[in-house]
Short mmCIF file of C-alpha atoms in Angstrom, two decimals:
data_model
loop_
_atom_site.label_atom_id
_atom_site.label_comp_id
_atom_site.label_asym_id
_atom_site.label_seq_id
_atom_site.Cartn_x
_atom_site.Cartn_y
_atom_site.Cartn_z
CA MET A 1 14.21 24.07 -33.23
CA GLU A 2 12.24 25.50 -30.34
CA LEU A 3 13.23 23.01 -27.67
CA LYS A 4 10.23 21.72 -25.54
CA ARG A 5 11.10 21.45 -21.31
CA GLY A 6 9.94 20.07 -18.53
CA ARG A 7 10.80 20.00 -14.56
CA CYS A 8 9.82 17.50 -11.48
CA LEU A 9 8.14 19.41 -8.39
CA CYS A 10 11.19 20.60 -6.74
CA GLY A 11 12.86 20.65 -9.74
CA GLU A 12 16.22 19.30 -9.42
CA ILE A 13 15.33 16.51 -12.77
CA SER A 14 14.23 18.43 -15.73
CA PHE A 15 14.72 17.69 -19.08
CA GLU A 16 14.49 18.98 -22.77
CA TYR A 17 13.97 18.11 -25.93
CA SER A 18 13.85 19.05 -29.66
CA GLY A 19 10.40 17.80 -32.61
CA PRO A 20 7.69 16.65 -33.04
CA GLU A 21 6.64 13.96 -30.35
CA ASN A 22 6.55 10.49 -32.06
CA TRP A 23 2.78 10.24 -30.06
CA ARG A 24 0.53 11.61 -27.40
CA GLY A 25 -1.73 9.98 -25.23
CA HIS A 26 -3.51 8.47 -22.31
CA CYS A 27 -2.68 5.46 -20.50
CA HIS A 28 -4.98 4.34 -18.15
CA CYS A 29 -3.10 0.91 -17.55
CA ASP A 30 -3.29 0.16 -13.02
CA SER A 31 0.39 -0.15 -13.78
CA CYS A 32 0.76 3.65 -14.79
CA ARG A 33 -2.13 4.55 -12.13
CA ARG A 34 -0.58 2.51 -9.78
CA ASN A 35 2.48 4.61 -10.05
CA THR A 36 1.43 8.66 -11.25
CA SER A 37 -1.47 7.67 -8.15
CA SER A 38 -4.41 8.94 -10.66
CA PRO A 39 -7.50 8.03 -12.35
CA PHE A 40 -4.93 7.77 -15.78
CA THR A 41 -1.50 9.15 -16.87
CA THR A 42 -0.62 11.56 -19.77
CA PHE A 43 2.07 10.35 -22.17
CA PHE A 44 4.72 11.33 -24.79
CA GLY A 45 6.57 9.39 -26.94
CA VAL A 46 10.61 11.23 -27.60
CA PRO A 47 13.08 9.62 -30.01
CA ARG A 48 16.45 8.49 -27.76
CA ASP A 49 18.48 11.05 -29.68
CA ALA A 50 16.05 14.15 -29.63
CA TYR A 51 16.16 14.41 -25.65
CA ARG A 52 18.11 14.65 -22.34
CA PHE A 53 18.14 15.53 -19.39
CA THR A 54 19.08 18.81 -17.83
CA GLY A 55 18.91 18.57 -13.80
CA ASN A 56 20.24 16.17 -12.22
CA ASP A 57 19.90 12.33 -13.30
CA PRO A 58 16.57 10.91 -12.45
CA SER A 59 16.09 7.58 -10.33
CA ILE A 60 15.41 4.18 -11.31
CA TYR A 61 12.41 2.16 -10.56
CA ARG A 62 12.36 -1.85 -12.44
CA SER A 63 8.92 -1.91 -12.29
CA SER A 64 8.62 -5.27 -14.32
CA PRO A 65 10.76 -7.27 -16.64
CA GLY A 66 12.27 -4.84 -19.24
CA VAL A 67 10.22 -1.25 -17.65
CA ARG A 68 11.50 1.87 -16.22
CA ARG A 69 10.18 4.18 -14.49
CA LEU A 70 12.10 7.27 -13.48
CA PHE A 71 11.41 9.26 -11.30
CA CYS A 72 12.96 12.47 -8.84
CA ALA A 73 14.28 11.07 -6.10
CA ASN A 74 13.85 14.12 -3.89
CA CYS A 75 10.54 15.21 -4.18
CA GLY A 76 9.25 11.56 -5.62
CA THR A 77 7.49 12.92 -9.06
CA PRO A 78 7.97 10.22 -11.77
CA MET A 79 9.20 11.83 -14.96
CA ALA A 80 9.58 9.61 -17.70
CA TYR A 81 8.68 5.79 -18.27
CA GLU A 82 10.86 3.58 -20.46
CA ASN A 83 10.38 0.10 -22.49
CA ASP A 84 12.58 -2.47 -23.57
CA LYS A 85 9.58 -2.90 -27.02
CA TYR A 86 10.29 0.86 -27.47
CA PRO A 87 14.30 1.53 -27.41
CA GLU A 88 14.32 3.51 -29.75
CA GLU A 89 12.19 6.01 -27.54
CA ILE A 90 11.63 7.57 -24.12
CA HIS A 91 7.71 8.25 -22.79
CA PHE A 92 8.01 11.50 -20.81
CA TYR A 93 4.81 12.78 -18.81
CA ALA A 94 3.06 15.79 -20.30
CA ALA A 95 2.31 17.22 -16.84
CA SER A 96 5.85 17.79 -16.41
CA LEU A 97 6.23 20.30 -19.33
CA GLU A 98 6.38 23.37 -18.77
CA ASP A 99 3.87 24.31 -20.99
CA SER A 100 1.62 21.57 -21.47
CA GLN A 101 -1.29 24.70 -22.22
CA ASN A 102 -1.12 23.92 -25.99
CA PHE A 103 -1.08 19.69 -25.11
CA SER A 104 -4.01 17.67 -27.04
CA PRO A 105 -4.04 13.64 -27.29
CA GLN A 106 -4.18 11.43 -29.59
CA PHE A 107 -5.40 8.37 -28.41
CA HIS A 108 -6.64 6.18 -25.19
CA VAL A 109 -4.56 3.20 -25.04
CA HIS A 110 -5.82 0.27 -21.82
CA TYR A 111 -8.95 2.14 -22.25
CA ALA A 112 -10.13 -1.58 -21.29
CA GLU A 113 -7.92 -1.33 -17.69
CA ARG A 114 -10.23 2.51 -16.60
CA LEU A 115 -11.73 2.82 -13.11
CA PRO A 116 -16.00 3.05 -14.20
CA TRP A 117 -15.99 6.28 -12.44
CA ILE A 118 -14.24 8.53 -14.47
CA ASP A 119 -16.69 9.50 -17.59
CA LEU A 120 -14.51 10.87 -20.40
CA SER A 121 -16.34 12.47 -22.99
CA ASP A 122 -13.77 13.16 -25.53
CA ASP A 123 -14.40 11.40 -28.67
CA LEU A 124 -10.72 10.34 -29.06
CA PRO A 125 -9.55 6.95 -30.96
CA ARG A 126 -10.24 4.22 -27.53
CA TYR A 127 -8.29 0.88 -27.57
CA ASP A 128 -8.74 -1.17 -24.82
CA HIS A 129 -4.70 -2.66 -24.76
CA GLY A 130 -1.73 -1.00 -26.58
CA THR A 131 -1.49 0.76 -30.00
CA GLY A 132 1.25 -1.69 -30.99
#
């Protein structure tokens, strides 16, 4: 099975996973926007038994109860999101993939929190909150 890889800006933190993603989506929540300094971010979920960090271990910021945001302490790149609500998976940022050319999101979540100056023309499903 083909390994897919990702890394931070400086290359100190890297990861790889095999198999299909559980899901792929855009998140518009305020917390993700502030974490990435972007109008929205694009994640994908991977089963915990399908990935591993291959570089240094990421640093962890506990942004709210049960939520951990993993990042590179050297360059500051956000690397992953973990939530106690989803113990069987980790969420990686699509932009950290070495090859994200063929990545295609499936939906938008927390769409009710989107910024009013973002005009999206895709036809993906839009959920005002999460999908679960």
